Amino acid sequence: MSGIRFDSVSVAYAGTTVLDSLDLTVEPGEVMALLGPSGSGKTTALRAVAGFVRPVAGRVLIGGRDVTALPPHQRGIGMVVQQYALFPHMRVEDNVAFGLKAGKAPKAGIPGRVLEALEMTGMAAYAKRYPRELSGGQQQRVAIARALAIRPGVLLLDEPLSALDAQLRSGMLTELARLHRELPDVSILYVTHDQVEALTLADRIAVMDRARLQDCGTPQELYRAPRTEFTASFVGNANLLPVTVAEAGAVFEGRPLALDRGRAAPGSTATLCVRPHLLGLGDGPNSLRGTIAEVQWRGSTHRLYVDIGGHRVKADLPELRETPALGDEVTLHFEPRDAVLLAAGVSDA
């Protein structure tokens, strides 16, 4: 049974609410990323599904079954945490078999299940090794194999890549995406504070902040058309500019801007969201003139920080042959379709 439902779930520690009335559904076979800063409530939500914390209100359902009062081992879930939690005295195959033995699976079927899980994670050739003989990425694969060996309907991933370096993390993202394709019936709840992981893996992203759900949608929806300033700033980089709404668009620092997306009452204040990579250098639609405050070379790109009326605007450009100097005046521009108007006062989903 797969699929997860949070039905107005609240969790509190010593009278302090750390998860506030969460309503969220993870469909069967879906990867849902819980994305947010530390203390946002995302890990608490995952632990409520795992059975490690008991809600003070609401229900947790897995596969349509109310599991709120069930202990973890009766929930049919697999879980992978950031520190692997492998048994150092056990070989890889024994680590993977642990959950099967604890769940009293038929002995005759355990070796086949272990091999299946190791092959799925590309670790079958390492079955006889001990964890100390493996790299960090290999240990994490074993941890995932152990979680998959019990054939869970729900897989919980709690910051599973945070302990890996950038190169290993990129490789594991590819492997997790492949596993998702090979396990179409398994619901995956993936907790992370890393935007790239969420954008790469998730079918939908739930954005958390201050114990509450702030926004939820596909990665494309949240990146291209965020509902709130928090979502815009947390899901990818964003320039958030205060504007006054006009009939045909908006006005920023006295400059009229044409917009295709977002509507608000003329004369009201709002926030304009423009992604740095959608800004171009030179004259064009919606031109903004300012002064170079900082230049960063990032290999294939340059990031310019431009002071425009006291606002620091970021522009990510293909590597420039000639970079402007600090204090130079430059003009940035963006297309009307490439900005989103966020109405003031929108904060909760």
XYZ file of C-alpha atoms in Angstrom:
349
model
C 0.000 0.000 0.000
C 1.400 3.379 -0.956
C 0.373 7.007 -0.770
C 0.670 9.306 2.237
C -1.878 11.715 3.622
C -1.359 14.321 6.324
C -4.782 15.205 7.715
C -4.377 18.462 9.710
C -1.303 17.053 11.462
C 0.209 19.107 14.286
C 3.243 18.221 16.398
C 4.440 20.056 19.507
C 7.424 19.711 21.823
C 7.116 21.104 25.361
C 4.230 23.276 24.288
C 5.990 24.669 21.193
C 4.327 23.858 17.875
C 6.875 22.524 15.379
C 4.373 21.358 12.765
C 1.145 23.290 12.414
C -1.988 21.763 10.842
C -0.299 20.140 7.849
C -2.674 19.048 5.099
C -0.790 17.314 2.304
C -1.226 14.246 0.099
C 1.557 12.248 -1.558
C 0.022 10.208 -4.349
C 0.964 6.555 -4.971
C 4.177 6.467 -6.980
C 4.876 10.168 -6.461
C 8.093 11.780 -5.236
C 7.198 14.642 -2.912
C 10.054 16.826 -1.710
C 9.668 18.696 1.568
C 11.834 21.776 1.051
C 12.582 24.420 3.637
C 15.153 25.933 5.990
C 16.193 24.405 9.297
C 13.337 24.507 11.785
C 10.663 24.707 9.091
C 8.947 21.470 10.159
C 9.935 19.274 7.213
C 11.857 16.631 9.199
C 9.139 16.573 11.849
C 6.596 15.798 9.124
C 8.719 12.885 7.906
C 9.187 11.584 11.447
C 5.418 11.683 11.940
C 5.036 9.384 8.929
C 7.779 7.102 10.242
C 6.107 6.887 13.660
C 8.980 8.460 15.579
C 6.818 11.345 16.796
C 3.140 11.302 17.760
C 0.936 14.157 16.502
C -0.945 16.181 19.099
C -3.704 16.622 16.515
C -4.643 15.195 13.139
C -4.010 11.869 11.437
C -1.330 10.239 9.294
C -2.582 7.774 6.675
C -0.502 5.393 4.549
C -2.269 3.685 1.679
C -5.564 4.945 3.055
C -4.957 3.277 6.449
C -4.777 5.382 9.597
C -1.346 4.615 11.084
C -1.207 7.461 13.611
C -1.182 5.100 16.583
C 0.933 2.325 15.011
C 4.595 1.759 15.946
C 7.183 2.263 13.161
C 7.729 -1.432 12.411
C 4.053 -1.933 11.599
C 3.836 0.839 8.997
C 5.478 -0.896 6.029
C 7.940 1.914 5.335
C 11.597 2.099 4.338
C 13.745 4.958 5.615
C 17.168 6.362 4.718
C 18.861 9.052 6.832
C 21.870 11.256 6.130
C 24.377 9.316 8.260
C 23.665 5.895 6.648
C 23.322 4.102 10.049
C 24.963 0.908 8.792
C 26.118 -1.713 11.274
C 29.942 -1.608 11.085
C 30.395 -5.246 12.216
C 28.088 -6.609 9.503
C 28.906 -7.226 5.868
C 26.895 -5.378 3.233
C 24.607 -8.351 2.593
C 23.852 -8.702 6.295
C 23.091 -4.995 6.632
C 20.625 -5.252 3.764
C 19.059 -8.384 5.231
C 18.579 -6.834 8.668
C 15.108 -5.419 8.066
C 13.919 -8.632 6.475
C 15.099 -10.697 9.438
C 13.645 -8.241 11.942
C 10.335 -8.469 10.108
C 10.516 -12.278 10.236
C 10.508 -12.702 6.459
C 10.762 -16.349 5.308
C 14.431 -17.363 5.570
C 14.484 -19.055 2.190
C 13.493 -15.841 0.427
C 15.919 -13.478 2.157
C 19.026 -14.063 -0.032
C 17.026 -13.393 -3.192
C 15.516 -10.212 -1.783
C 18.956 -8.998 -0.673
C 20.459 -9.646 -4.106
C 17.515 -7.908 -5.791
C 17.992 -4.780 -3.668
C 21.770 -4.745 -4.159
C 21.425 -5.130 -7.923
C 18.893 -2.323 -8.002
C 21.391 0.006 -6.316
C 24.440 -1.254 -8.217
C 26.051 -2.786 -5.116
C 25.801 -6.523 -5.794
C 29.581 -6.821 -6.295
C 30.183 -5.450 -2.779
C 27.957 -7.850 -0.844
C 30.850 -9.375 1.132
C 32.478 -6.100 2.135
C 32.172 -4.230 5.423
C 30.952 -0.607 5.533
C 34.482 0.636 6.360
C 35.634 -0.740 3.007
C 33.166 1.424 1.078
C 33.110 5.072 0.020
C 30.463 7.435 1.363
C 28.415 7.132 -1.807
C 28.605 3.346 -1.698
C 27.516 3.291 1.937
C 24.512 5.421 1.047
C 23.610 2.987 -1.738
C 23.699 0.153 0.794
C 21.424 2.124 3.114
C 18.979 2.601 0.235
C 19.209 -1.096 -0.642
C 18.386 -2.009 2.955
C 15.309 0.225 2.822
C 14.188 -1.259 -0.512
C 14.739 -4.883 0.500
C 11.554 -4.945 2.561
C 9.641 -3.764 -0.540
C 8.033 -0.805 1.180
C 5.019 1.018 -0.170
C 6.522 4.242 1.203
C 10.172 5.298 1.151
C 11.288 8.122 3.452
C 14.530 9.942 2.613
C 15.811 12.378 5.243
C 18.596 14.571 3.783
C 20.140 11.410 2.284
C 22.839 13.213 0.283
C 23.883 15.994 2.648
C 26.968 14.128 3.903
C 28.320 13.583 0.374
C 30.605 15.868 -1.609
C 29.296 17.667 -4.688
C 30.424 15.076 -7.228
C 29.025 12.128 -5.285
C 25.800 14.028 -4.657
C 25.335 14.583 -8.389
C 25.876 10.888 -9.089
C 23.448 9.824 -6.378
C 20.801 12.184 -7.738
C 21.045 10.350 -11.035
C 20.745 6.990 -9.264
C 17.735 8.091 -7.215
C 16.023 9.339 -10.364
C 16.640 5.939 -11.975
C 15.277 4.119 -8.910
C 12.159 6.241 -9.068
C 11.573 5.096 -12.645
C 12.094 1.459 -11.638
C 9.759 1.692 -8.619
C 6.635 3.298 -10.078
C 4.367 2.177 -7.229
C 6.486 3.421 -4.313
C 5.599 6.790 -2.773
C 8.697 8.749 -1.805
C 8.823 11.556 0.749
C 12.143 13.366 0.357
C 13.273 15.899 2.961
C 15.910 18.384 1.859
C 17.031 21.988 2.150
C 18.819 21.716 -1.210
C 16.913 23.334 -4.080
C 18.761 21.382 -6.783
C 17.843 18.032 -5.225
C 14.181 19.025 -4.980
C 14.018 20.436 -8.517
C 15.822 17.389 -9.958
C 13.938 14.566 -8.257
C 10.510 15.689 -7.172
C 7.212 15.370 -9.001
C 5.948 18.030 -6.604
C 7.573 20.203 -3.955
C 5.990 21.231 -0.649
C 7.657 24.403 0.611
C 7.793 24.629 4.415
C 8.567 27.551 6.694
C 7.908 28.288 10.376
C 6.116 24.956 10.924
C 3.609 25.565 8.139
C 3.105 24.586 4.521
C 3.701 27.726 2.461
C 3.275 26.459 -1.099
C 2.978 23.236 -3.081
C 3.263 22.482 -6.776
C 5.398 20.987 -9.506
C 8.999 22.219 -9.714
C 8.140 24.102 -12.881
C 5.131 25.806 -11.284
C 7.034 26.929 -8.205
C 10.054 28.117 -10.190
C 8.276 29.888 -13.035
C 5.212 31.195 -11.224
C 5.755 31.265 -7.435
C 2.805 32.393 -5.332
C 4.767 33.939 -2.499
C 7.975 35.860 -1.885
C 9.245 33.039 0.308
C 8.739 30.456 -2.441
C 10.366 32.731 -5.012
C 13.437 33.237 -2.837
C 13.769 29.631 -1.640
C 13.068 27.741 -4.867
C 15.932 29.010 -6.998
C 17.576 32.429 -7.004
C 15.345 35.442 -7.471
C 15.436 39.200 -7.653
C 12.527 40.536 -5.601
C 11.856 44.163 -6.430
C 9.263 46.435 -4.786
C 6.957 47.910 -7.424
C 3.769 49.913 -7.757
C 1.131 48.231 -9.889
C 0.090 50.104 -13.038
C -2.616 49.478 -15.642
C -0.199 47.914 -18.137
C 2.317 46.433 -15.715
C 4.269 48.006 -12.886
C 6.594 50.861 -11.986
C 10.026 50.280 -10.393
C 12.080 53.263 -9.266
C 10.136 55.472 -11.657
C 10.644 53.108 -14.585
C 7.486 51.671 -16.250
C 7.671 47.904 -16.815
C 5.485 45.800 -19.109
C 4.407 42.447 -17.621
C 2.565 39.394 -18.932
C 2.032 37.513 -15.669
C 0.490 38.447 -12.333
C -2.258 40.939 -11.680
C -3.056 43.282 -8.809
C -5.080 46.443 -8.273
C -3.523 49.510 -9.984
C -1.850 51.747 -7.428
C -1.206 48.926 -4.966
C 2.259 47.812 -3.915
C 3.586 44.416 -4.920
C 6.804 42.488 -5.461
C 8.262 41.709 -8.853
C 10.131 38.397 -9.199
C 12.776 38.137 -11.931
C 15.157 35.177 -12.101
C 18.828 36.237 -12.538
C 19.392 34.107 -15.653
C 16.485 35.829 -17.417
C 18.188 39.220 -17.290
C 20.210 40.303 -20.312
C 22.973 42.874 -20.629
C 22.251 45.918 -22.791
C 19.138 47.718 -23.993
C 15.927 45.793 -24.557
C 12.407 45.404 -23.202
C 12.038 46.610 -19.608
C 15.470 48.233 -19.374
C 16.953 48.960 -15.947
C 20.075 51.092 -15.617
C 22.421 50.831 -12.655
C 25.995 50.612 -11.400
C 28.194 47.511 -11.114
C 28.649 46.668 -7.412
C 30.319 43.244 -7.782
C 31.383 40.770 -10.483
C 31.749 37.032 -9.838
C 33.220 34.589 -12.352
C 31.592 31.157 -12.055
C 33.299 29.247 -14.829
C 30.713 29.119 -17.610
C 28.886 32.201 -16.321
C 29.431 35.592 -14.775
C 27.192 36.920 -12.046
C 26.828 40.680 -11.981
C 25.511 42.521 -8.944
C 24.066 45.809 -10.120
C 22.946 48.632 -7.830
C 19.690 50.047 -9.165
C 18.215 52.763 -6.978
C 19.693 51.153 -3.858
C 18.458 47.676 -4.803
C 21.075 44.980 -5.459
C 20.003 43.121 -8.614
C 21.645 39.821 -9.636
C 22.186 38.913 -13.298
C 23.598 35.548 -14.404
C 25.116 35.862 -17.883
C 27.059 33.531 -20.187
C 30.783 34.007 -19.603
C 31.712 37.527 -20.701
C 34.817 38.120 -22.804
C 35.134 41.585 -21.303
C 33.797 42.098 -17.799
C 32.620 45.511 -16.606
C 34.554 47.172 -13.820
C 33.211 48.132 -10.413
C 31.369 51.424 -10.694
C 30.619 51.078 -14.428
C 27.115 51.969 -15.520
C 25.288 49.122 -17.267
C 21.802 48.398 -18.534
C 19.923 45.184 -17.809
C 16.709 44.117 -19.490
C 14.096 41.356 -19.322
C 11.140 40.225 -21.397
C 7.591 40.921 -20.092
C 6.897 37.161 -19.991
C 9.943 36.504 -17.801
C 8.776 38.267 -14.625
C 6.023 37.446 -12.153
C 4.091 39.962 -10.082
C 3.528 38.779 -6.512
C 0.714 40.501 -4.668
C 1.619 41.814 -1.202
C 0.359 39.898 1.812
C 0.339 36.412 0.247
C 2.255 34.117 2.573
C 0.424 30.865 3.275
C -0.684 28.048 1.003
